[in-house]
PDB file of C-alpha atoms (C1' of nucleotides) in Angstrom:
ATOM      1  CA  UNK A 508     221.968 104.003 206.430  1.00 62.00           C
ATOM      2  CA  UNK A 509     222.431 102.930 203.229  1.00 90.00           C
ATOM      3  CA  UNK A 510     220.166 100.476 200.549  1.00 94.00           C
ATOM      4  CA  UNK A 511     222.173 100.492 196.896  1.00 96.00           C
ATOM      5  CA  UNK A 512     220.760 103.713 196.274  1.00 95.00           C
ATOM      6  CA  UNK A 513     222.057 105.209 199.249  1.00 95.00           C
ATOM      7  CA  UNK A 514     225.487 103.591 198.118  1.00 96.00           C
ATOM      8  CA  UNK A 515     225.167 104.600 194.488  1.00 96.00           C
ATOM      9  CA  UNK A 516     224.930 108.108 195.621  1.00 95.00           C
ATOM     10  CA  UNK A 517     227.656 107.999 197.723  1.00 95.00           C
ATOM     11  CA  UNK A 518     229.847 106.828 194.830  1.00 96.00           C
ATOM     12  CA  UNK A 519     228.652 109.096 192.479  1.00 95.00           C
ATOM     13  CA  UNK A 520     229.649 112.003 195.192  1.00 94.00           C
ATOM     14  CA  UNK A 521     233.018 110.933 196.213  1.00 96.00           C
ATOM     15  CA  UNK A 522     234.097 110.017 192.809  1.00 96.00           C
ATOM     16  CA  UNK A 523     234.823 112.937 190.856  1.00 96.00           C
ATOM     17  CA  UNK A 524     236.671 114.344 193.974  1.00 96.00           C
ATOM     18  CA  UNK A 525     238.642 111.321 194.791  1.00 97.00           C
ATOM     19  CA  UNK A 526     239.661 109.837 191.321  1.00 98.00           C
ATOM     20  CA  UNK A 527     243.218 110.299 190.123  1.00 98.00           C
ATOM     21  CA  UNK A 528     244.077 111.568 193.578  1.00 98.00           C
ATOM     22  CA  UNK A 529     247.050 110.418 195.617  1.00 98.00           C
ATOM     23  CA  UNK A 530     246.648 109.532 199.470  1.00 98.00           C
ATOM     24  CA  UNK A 531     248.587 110.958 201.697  1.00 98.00           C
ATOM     25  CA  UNK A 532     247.440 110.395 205.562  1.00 98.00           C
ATOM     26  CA  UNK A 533     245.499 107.623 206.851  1.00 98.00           C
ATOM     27  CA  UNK A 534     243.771 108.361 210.452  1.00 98.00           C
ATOM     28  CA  UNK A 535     242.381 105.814 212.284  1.00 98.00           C
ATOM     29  CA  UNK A 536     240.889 106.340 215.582  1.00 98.00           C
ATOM     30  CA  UNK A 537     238.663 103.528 215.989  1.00 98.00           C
ATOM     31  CA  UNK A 538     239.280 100.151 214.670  1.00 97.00           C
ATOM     32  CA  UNK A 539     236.744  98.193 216.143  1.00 97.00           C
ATOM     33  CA  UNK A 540     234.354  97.870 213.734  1.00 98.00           C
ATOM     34  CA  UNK A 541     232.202  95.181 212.260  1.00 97.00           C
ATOM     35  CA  UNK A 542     236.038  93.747 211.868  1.00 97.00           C
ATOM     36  CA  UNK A 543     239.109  94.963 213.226  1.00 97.00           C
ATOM     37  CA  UNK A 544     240.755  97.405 210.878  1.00 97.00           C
ATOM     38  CA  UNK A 545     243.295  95.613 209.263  1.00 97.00           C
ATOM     39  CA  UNK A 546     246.907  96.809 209.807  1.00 97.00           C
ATOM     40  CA  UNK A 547     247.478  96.302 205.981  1.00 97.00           C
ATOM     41  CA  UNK A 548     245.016  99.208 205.256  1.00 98.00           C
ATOM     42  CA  UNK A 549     248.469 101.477 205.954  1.00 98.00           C
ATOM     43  CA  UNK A 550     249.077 100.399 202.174  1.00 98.00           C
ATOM     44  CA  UNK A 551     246.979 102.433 201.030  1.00 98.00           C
ATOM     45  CA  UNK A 552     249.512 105.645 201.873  1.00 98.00           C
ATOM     46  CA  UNK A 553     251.248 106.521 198.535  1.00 98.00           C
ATOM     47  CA  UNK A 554     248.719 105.147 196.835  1.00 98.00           C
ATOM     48  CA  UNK A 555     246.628 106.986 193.626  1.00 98.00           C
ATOM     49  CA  UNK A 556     242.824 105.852 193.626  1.00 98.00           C
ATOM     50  CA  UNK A 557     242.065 105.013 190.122  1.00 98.00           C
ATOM     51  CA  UNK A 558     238.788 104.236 189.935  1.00 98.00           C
ATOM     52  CA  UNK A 559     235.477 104.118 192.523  1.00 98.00           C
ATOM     53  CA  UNK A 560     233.560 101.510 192.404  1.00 98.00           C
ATOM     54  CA  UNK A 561     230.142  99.778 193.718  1.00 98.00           C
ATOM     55  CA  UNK A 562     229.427  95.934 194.162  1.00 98.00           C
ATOM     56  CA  UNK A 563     226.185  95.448 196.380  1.00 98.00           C
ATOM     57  CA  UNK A 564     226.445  98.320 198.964  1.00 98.00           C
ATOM     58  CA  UNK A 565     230.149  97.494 198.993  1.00 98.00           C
ATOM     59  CA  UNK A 566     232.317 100.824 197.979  1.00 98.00           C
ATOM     60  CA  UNK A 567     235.559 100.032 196.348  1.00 98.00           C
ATOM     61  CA  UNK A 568     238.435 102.563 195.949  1.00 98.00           C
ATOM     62  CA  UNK A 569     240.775 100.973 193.721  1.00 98.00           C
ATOM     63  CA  UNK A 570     244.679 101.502 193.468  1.00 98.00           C
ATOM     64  CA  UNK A 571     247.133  99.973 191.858  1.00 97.00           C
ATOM     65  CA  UNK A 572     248.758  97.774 194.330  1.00 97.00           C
ATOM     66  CA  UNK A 573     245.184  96.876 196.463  1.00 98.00           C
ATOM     67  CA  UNK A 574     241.665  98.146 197.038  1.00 98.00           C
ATOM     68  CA  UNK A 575     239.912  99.162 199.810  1.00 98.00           C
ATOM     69  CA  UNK A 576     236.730  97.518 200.627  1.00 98.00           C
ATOM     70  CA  UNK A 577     233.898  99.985 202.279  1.00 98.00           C
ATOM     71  CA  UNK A 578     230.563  98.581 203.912  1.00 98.00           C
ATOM     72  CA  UNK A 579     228.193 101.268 205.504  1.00 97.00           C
ATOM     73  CA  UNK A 580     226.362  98.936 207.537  1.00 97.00           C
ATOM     74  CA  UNK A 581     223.441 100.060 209.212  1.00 96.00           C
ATOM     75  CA  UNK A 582     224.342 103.728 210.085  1.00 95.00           C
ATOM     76  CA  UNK A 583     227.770 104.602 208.441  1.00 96.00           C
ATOM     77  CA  UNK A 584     228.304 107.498 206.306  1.00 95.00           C
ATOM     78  CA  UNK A 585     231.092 109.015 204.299  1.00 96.00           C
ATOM     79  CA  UNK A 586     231.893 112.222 203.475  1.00 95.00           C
ATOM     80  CA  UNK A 587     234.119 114.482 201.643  1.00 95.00           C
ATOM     81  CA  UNK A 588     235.458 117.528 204.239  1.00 95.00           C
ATOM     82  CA  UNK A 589     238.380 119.484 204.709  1.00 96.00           C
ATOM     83  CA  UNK A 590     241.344 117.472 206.157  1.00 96.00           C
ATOM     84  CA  UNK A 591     241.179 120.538 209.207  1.00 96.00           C
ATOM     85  CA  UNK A 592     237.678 119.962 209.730  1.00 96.00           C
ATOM     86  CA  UNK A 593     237.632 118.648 213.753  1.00 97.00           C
ATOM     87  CA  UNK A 594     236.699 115.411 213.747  1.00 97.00           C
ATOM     88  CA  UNK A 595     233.824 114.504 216.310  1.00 94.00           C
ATOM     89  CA  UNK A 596     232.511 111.372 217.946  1.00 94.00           C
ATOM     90  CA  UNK A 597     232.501 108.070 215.958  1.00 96.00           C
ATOM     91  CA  UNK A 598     234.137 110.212 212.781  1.00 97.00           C
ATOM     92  CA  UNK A 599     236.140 106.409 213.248  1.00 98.00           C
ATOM     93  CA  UNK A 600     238.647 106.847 209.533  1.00 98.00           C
ATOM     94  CA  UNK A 601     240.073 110.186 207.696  1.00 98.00           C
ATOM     95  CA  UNK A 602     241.595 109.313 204.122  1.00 98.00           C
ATOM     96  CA  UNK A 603     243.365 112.145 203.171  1.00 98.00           C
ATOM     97  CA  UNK A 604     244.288 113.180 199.719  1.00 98.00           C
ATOM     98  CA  UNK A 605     247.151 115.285 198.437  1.00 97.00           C
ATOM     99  CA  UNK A 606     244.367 118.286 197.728  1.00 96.00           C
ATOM    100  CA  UNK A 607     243.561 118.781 200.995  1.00 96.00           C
ATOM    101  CA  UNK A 608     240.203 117.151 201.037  1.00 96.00           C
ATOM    102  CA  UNK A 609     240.078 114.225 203.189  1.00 97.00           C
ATOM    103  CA  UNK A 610     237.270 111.241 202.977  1.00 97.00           C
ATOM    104  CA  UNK A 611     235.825 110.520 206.482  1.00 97.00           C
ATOM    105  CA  UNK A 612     234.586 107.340 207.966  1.00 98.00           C
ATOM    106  CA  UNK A 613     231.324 108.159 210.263  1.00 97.00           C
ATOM    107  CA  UNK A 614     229.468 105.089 211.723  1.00 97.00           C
ATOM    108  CA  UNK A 615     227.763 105.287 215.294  1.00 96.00           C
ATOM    109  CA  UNK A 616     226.803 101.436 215.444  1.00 97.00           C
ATOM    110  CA  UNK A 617     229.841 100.620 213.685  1.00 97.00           C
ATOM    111  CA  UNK A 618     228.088  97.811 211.716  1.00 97.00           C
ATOM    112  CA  UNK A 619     230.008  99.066 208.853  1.00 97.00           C
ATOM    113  CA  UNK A 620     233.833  97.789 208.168  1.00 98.00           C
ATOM    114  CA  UNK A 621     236.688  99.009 205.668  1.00 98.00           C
ATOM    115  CA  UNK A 622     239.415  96.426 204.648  1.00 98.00           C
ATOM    116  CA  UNK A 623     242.271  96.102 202.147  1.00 98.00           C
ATOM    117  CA  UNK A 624     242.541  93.584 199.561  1.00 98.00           C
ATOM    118  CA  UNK A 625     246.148  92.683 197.391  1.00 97.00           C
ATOM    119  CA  UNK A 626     244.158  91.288 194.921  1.00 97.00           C
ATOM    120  CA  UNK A 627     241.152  91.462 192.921  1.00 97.00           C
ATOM    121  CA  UNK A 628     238.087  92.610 195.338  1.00 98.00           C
ATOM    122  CA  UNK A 629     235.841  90.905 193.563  1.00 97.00           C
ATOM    123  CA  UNK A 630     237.348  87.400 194.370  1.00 97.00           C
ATOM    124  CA  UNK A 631     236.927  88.491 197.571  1.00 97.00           C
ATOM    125  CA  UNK A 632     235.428  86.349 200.326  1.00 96.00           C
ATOM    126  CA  UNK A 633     232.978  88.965 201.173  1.00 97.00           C
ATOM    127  CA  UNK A 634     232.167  89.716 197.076  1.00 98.00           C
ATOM    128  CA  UNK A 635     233.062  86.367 195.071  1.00 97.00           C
ATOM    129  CA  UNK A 636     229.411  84.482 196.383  1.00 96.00           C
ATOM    130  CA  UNK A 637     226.955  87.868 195.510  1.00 97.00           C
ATOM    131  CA  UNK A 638     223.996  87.683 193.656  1.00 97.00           C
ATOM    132  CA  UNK A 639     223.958  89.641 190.218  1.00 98.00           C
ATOM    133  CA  UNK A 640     223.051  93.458 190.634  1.00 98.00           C
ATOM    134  CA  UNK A 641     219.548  94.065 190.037  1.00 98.00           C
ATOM    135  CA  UNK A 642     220.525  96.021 186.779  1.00 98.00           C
ATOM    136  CA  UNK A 643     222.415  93.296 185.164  1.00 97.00           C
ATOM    137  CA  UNK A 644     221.603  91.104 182.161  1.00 97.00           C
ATOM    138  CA  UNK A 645     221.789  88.247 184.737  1.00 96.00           C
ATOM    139  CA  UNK A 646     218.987  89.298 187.228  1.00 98.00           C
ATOM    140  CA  UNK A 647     216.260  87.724 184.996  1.00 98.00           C
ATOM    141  CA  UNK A 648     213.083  85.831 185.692  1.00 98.00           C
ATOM    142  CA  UNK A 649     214.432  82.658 184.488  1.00 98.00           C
ATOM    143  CA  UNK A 650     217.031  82.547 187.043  1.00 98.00           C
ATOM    144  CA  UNK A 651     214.412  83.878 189.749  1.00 98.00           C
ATOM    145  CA  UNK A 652     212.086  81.243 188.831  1.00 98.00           C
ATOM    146  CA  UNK A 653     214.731  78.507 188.740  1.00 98.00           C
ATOM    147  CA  UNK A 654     216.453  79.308 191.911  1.00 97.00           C
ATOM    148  CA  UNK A 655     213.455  79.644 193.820  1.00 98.00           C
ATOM    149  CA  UNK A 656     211.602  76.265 192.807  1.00 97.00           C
ATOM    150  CA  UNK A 657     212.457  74.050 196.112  1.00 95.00           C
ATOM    151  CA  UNK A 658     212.801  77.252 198.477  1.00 97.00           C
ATOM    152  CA  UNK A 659     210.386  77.529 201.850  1.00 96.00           C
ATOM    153  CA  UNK A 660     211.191  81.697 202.296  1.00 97.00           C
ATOM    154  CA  UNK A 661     209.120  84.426 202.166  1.00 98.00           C
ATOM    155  CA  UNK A 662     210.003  86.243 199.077  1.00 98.00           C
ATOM    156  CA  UNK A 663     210.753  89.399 201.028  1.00 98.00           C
ATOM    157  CA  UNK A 664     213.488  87.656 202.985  1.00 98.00           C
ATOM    158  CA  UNK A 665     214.740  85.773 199.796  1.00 98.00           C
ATOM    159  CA  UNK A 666     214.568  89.545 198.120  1.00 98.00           C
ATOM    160  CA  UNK A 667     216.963  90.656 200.988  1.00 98.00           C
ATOM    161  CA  UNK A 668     219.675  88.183 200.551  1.00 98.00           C
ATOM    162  CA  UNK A 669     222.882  89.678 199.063  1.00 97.00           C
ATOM    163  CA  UNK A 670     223.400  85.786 197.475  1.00 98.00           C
ATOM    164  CA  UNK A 671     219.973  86.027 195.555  1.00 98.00           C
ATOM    165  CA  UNK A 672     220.466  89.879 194.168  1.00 98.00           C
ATOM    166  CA  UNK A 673     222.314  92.576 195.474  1.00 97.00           C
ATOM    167  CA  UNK A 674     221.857  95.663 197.006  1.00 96.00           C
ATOM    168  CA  UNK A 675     218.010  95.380 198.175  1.00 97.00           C
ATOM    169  CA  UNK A 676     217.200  95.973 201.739  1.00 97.00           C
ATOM    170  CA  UNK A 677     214.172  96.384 204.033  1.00 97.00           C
ATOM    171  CA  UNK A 678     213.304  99.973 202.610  1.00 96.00           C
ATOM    172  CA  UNK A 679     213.089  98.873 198.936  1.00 97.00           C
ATOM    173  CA  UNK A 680     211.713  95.443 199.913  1.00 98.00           C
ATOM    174  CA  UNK A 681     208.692  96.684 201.030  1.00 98.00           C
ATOM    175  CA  UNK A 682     208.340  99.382 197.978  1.00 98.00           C
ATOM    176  CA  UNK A 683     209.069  97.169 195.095  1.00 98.00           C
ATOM    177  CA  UNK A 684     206.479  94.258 196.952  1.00 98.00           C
ATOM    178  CA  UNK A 685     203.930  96.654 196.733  1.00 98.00           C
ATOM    179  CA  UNK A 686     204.555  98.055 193.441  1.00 98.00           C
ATOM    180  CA  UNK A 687     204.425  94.414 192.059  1.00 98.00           C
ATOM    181  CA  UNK A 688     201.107  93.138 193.903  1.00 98.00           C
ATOM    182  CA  UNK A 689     202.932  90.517 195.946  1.00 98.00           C
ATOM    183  CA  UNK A 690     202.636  89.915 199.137  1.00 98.00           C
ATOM    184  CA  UNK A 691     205.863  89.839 201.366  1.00 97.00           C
ATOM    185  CA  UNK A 692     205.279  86.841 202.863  1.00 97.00           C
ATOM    186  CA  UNK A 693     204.501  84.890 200.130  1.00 98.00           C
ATOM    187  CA  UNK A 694     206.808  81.215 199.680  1.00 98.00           C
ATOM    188  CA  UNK A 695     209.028  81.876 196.466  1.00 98.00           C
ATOM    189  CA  UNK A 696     208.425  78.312 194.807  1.00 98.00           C
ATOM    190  CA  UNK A 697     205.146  79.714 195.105  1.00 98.00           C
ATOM    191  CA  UNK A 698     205.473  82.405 192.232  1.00 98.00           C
ATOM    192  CA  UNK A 699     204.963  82.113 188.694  1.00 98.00           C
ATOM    193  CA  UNK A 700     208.062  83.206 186.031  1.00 98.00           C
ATOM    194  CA  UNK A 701     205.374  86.354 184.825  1.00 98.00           C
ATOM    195  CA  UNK A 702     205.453  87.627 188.518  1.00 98.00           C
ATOM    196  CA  UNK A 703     208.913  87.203 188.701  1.00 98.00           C
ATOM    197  CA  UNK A 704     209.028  88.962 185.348  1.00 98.00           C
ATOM    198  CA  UNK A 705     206.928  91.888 187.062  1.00 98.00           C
ATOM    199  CA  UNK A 706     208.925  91.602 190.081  1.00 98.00           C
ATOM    200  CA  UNK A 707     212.427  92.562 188.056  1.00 98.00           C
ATOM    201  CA  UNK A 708     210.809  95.294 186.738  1.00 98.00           C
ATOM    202  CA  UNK A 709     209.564  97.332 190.231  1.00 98.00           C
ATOM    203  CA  UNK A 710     212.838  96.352 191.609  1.00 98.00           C
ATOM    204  CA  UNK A 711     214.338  98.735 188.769  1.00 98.00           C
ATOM    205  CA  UNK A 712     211.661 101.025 188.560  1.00 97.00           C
ATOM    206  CA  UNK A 713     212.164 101.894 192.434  1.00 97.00           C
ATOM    207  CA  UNK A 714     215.895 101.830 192.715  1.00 97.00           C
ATOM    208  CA  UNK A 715     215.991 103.926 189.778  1.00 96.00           C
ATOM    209  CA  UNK A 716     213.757 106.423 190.678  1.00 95.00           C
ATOM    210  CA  UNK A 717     215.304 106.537 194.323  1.00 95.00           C
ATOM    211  CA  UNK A 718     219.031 106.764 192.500  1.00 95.00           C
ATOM    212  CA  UNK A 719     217.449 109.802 190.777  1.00 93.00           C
ATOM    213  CA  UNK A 720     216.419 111.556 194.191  1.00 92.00           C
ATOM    214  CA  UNK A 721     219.854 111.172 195.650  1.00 88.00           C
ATOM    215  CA  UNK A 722     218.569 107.784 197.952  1.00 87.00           C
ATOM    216  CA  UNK A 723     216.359 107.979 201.081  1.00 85.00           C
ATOM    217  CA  UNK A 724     217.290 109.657 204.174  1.00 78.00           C
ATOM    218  CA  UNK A 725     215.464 108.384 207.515  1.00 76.00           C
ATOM    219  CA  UNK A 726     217.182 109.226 210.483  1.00 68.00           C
ATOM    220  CA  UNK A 727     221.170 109.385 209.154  1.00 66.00           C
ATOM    221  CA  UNK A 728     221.454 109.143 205.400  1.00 70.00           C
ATOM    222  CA  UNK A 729     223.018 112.228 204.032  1.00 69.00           C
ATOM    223  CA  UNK A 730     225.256 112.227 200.551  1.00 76.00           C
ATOM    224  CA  UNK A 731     228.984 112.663 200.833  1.00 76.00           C
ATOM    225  CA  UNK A 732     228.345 116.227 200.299  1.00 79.00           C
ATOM    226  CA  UNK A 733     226.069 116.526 203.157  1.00 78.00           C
ATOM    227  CA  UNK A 734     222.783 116.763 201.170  1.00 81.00           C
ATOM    228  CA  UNK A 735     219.468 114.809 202.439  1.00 82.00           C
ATOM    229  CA  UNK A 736     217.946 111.940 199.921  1.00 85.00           C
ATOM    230  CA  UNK A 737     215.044 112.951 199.031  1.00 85.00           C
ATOM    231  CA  UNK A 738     213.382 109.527 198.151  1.00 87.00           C
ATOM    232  CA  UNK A 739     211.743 109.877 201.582  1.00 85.00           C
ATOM    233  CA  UNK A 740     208.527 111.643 200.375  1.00 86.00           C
ATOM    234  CA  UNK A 741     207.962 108.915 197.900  1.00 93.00           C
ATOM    235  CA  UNK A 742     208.109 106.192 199.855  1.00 95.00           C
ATOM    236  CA  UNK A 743     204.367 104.095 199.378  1.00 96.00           C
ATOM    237  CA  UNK A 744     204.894 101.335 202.195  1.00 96.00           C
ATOM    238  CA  UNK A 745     207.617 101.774 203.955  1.00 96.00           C
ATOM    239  CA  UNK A 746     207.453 103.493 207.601  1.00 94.00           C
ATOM    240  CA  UNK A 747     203.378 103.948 206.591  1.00 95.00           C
ATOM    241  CA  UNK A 748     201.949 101.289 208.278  1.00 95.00           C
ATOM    242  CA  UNK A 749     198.259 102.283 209.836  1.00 94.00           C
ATOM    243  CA  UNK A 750     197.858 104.761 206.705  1.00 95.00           C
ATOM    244  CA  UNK A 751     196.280 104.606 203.775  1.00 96.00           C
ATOM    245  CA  UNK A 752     197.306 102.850 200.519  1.00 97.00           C
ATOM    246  CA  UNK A 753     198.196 105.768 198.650  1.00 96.00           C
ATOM    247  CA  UNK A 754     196.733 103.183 195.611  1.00 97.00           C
ATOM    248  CA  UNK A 755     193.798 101.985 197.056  1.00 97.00           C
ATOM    249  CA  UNK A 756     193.110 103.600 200.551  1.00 97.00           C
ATOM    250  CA  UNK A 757     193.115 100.602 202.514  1.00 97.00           C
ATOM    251  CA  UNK A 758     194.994 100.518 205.969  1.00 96.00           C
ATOM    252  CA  UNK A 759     198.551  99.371 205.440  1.00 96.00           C
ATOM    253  CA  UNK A 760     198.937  96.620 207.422  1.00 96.00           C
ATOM    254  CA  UNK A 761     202.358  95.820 209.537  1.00 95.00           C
ATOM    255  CA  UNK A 762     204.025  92.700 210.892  1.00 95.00           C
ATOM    256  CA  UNK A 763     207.765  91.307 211.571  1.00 94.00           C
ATOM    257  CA  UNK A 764     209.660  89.150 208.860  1.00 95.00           C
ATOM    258  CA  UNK A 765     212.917  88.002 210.111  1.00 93.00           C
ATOM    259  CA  UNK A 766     212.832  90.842 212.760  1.00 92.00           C
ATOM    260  CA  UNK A 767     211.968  93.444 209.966  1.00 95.00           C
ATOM    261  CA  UNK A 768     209.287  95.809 209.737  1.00 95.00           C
ATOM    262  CA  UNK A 769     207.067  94.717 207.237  1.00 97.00           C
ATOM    263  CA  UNK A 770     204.337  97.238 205.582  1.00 97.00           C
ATOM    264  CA  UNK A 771     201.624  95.616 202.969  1.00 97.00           C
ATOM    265  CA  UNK A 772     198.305  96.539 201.459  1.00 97.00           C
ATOM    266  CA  UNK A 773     196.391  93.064 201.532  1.00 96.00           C
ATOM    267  CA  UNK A 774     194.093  94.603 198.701  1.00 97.00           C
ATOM    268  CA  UNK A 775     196.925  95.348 196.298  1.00 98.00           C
ATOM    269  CA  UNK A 776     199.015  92.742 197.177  1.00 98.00           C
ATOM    270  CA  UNK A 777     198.358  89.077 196.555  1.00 97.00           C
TER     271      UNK A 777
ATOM    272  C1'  DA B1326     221.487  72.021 202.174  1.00 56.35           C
ATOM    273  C1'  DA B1327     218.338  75.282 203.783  1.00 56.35           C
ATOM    274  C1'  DA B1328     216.217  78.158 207.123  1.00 56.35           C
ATOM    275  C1'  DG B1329     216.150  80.523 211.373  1.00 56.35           C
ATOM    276  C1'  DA B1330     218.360  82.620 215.444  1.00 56.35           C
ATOM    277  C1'  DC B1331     221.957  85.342 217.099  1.00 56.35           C
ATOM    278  C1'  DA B1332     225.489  88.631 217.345  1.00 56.35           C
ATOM    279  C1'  DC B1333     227.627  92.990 216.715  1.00 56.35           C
ATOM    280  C1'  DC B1334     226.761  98.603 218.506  1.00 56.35           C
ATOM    281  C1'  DT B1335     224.782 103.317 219.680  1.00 56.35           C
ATOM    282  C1'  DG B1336     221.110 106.636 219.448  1.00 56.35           C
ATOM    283  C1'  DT B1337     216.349 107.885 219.715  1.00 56.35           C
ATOM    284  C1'  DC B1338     211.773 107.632 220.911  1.00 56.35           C
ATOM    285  C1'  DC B1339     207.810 106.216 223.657  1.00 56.35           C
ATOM    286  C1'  DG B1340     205.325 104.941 227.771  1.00 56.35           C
ATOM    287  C1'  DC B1341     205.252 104.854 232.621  1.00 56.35           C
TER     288       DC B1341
ATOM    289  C1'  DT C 650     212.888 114.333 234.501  1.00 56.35           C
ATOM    290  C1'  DG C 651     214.417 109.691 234.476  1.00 56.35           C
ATOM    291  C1'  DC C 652     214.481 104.970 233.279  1.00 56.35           C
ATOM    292  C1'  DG C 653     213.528 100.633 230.780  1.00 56.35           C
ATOM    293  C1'  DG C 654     212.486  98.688 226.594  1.00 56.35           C
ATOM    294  C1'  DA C 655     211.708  98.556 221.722  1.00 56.35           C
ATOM    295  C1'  DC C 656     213.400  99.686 217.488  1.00 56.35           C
ATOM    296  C1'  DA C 657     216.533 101.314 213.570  1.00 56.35           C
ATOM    297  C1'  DG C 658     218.550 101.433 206.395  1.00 56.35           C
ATOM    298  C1'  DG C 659     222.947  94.895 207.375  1.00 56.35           C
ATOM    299  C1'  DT C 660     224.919  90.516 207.114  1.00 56.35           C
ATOM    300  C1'  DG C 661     228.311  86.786 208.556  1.00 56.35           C
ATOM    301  C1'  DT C 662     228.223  82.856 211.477  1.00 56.35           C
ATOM    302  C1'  DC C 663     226.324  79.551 214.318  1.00 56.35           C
ATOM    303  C1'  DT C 664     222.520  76.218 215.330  1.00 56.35           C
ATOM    304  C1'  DT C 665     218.786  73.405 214.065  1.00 56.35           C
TER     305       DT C 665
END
DNA sequence: AAAGACACCTGTCCGC
DNA sequence: TGCGGACAGGTGTCTT
């Protein structure tokens, strides 16, 4: 499911509801996920969640005495229901807060993990070696163009890697590509510091506009609150390969990088 | 050290 | 209608 906007939106749905509230049941009824579900997650009963958090497409609901540590993976989804509300197949976690309300764990593929962490998540093995977010002061074109200058990768797989910048997947590879003229398979020590520069900015320009339509729903993605993203319709590349450049109206061409669909217009994109 | 392959899972869609 | 195969929004770990 979920790119950092998808994740974003998620926070931004299960915060106001969860914040300041006390859990009071944890149900799990599947604990084979990406990892096991640690036995320490129990902790979290008693607890009050203080704050919600995002680090990559990592979802942090922090307590005072540990936080929990939620990935989506490829098809997870979370969601704010009624603690009565029947749980069906693969609904794998309930949190349940003293309201009533309880925060529930869906994930068919079960790519997706939730862990607990004693101290700070963000030394965390999983968090401590991430890139900066792409909104941050320190996602720059100087440290693109440094850290690329010996590298042999396409920039679309380099673009992908949580240890280069956070948060970007396939969907918002392809878009911000295309919105900065580069082709995906282009070798990073290959680009110049004013693409890089021009790079940064799509990169922002895209997540930002699909933060402001609630993310991009494909097959699975739906808010906490059950709404669909709506970045789907503006979507240029991605899942529009054998179409028309909406820019230029030249066939979108398609191919596999690192096992991911690829979408490029050769005209637009150099 | 860097890059590529592989693994983990289920659901859906397409062609025969 | 049924079946096999390809493919799907991710990423840690293993191999080269």
């Amino acid at each position: 499911m979920p790119e950092l906007p998808e994740v974003e939106t998620v926070c931004r749905g299960i915060s106001p509801i969860l914040t300041g509230k006390k859990v009071v049941t944890l149900k799990i009824r599947q604990n084979k996920l990406r990892w096991l579900v640690p036995e320490s997650l129990n902790e979290l009963v008693g607890q009050t969640i203080n704050a919600i958090q995002r680090r990559a497409k990592y979802i942090l609901l922090i307590t005072d005495n540990g936080t929990v540590i939620i990935h989506l993976g490829m098809s997870g989804r979370l969601s704010i229901v009624p603690r009565e509300l029947k749980p069906t197949i693969h609904d794998h976690v309930d949190i349940i807060i003293a309201d009533g309300n309880c925060l529930r764990l869906h994930d068919h593929r079960r790519f997706g993990a939730i862990l607990w962490t004693r101290t700070d998540p963000y030394e965390h093995k999983l968090l401590c070696d991430l890139g900066p977010e792409p909104f941050s002061n320190n996602f720059t074109a100087d440290y693109l163009y440094a850290s690329s200058r010996k590298g042999k990768v396409a920039i679309k797989t380099w673009l992908m890697n949580g240890h280069v910048v956070a948060g970007i997947g396939n969907i918002y590879a392809n878009e911000a590509l295309h919105m900065a003229g580069i082709l995906p398979l282009t070798i990073i020590s290959n680009i110049s510091k004013p693409r890089y520069q021009t790079l940064i900015h799509c990169v922002q320009e895209v997540l930002n506009a699909a933060i402001a339509q609630g993310g991009t729903t494909l097959r699975d993605f739906l808010s906490s609150s059950g709404n669909l993203g709506y970045f789907t319709q503006q979507l240029k590349v991605y899942g529009r390969g054998g179409l028309p450049c909406l820019t230029c109206g030249t066939i979108l061409q398609t191919t596999q990088i690192q096992n991911r669909q690829t979408v490029y217009c050769y005209k637009c994109q150099k």
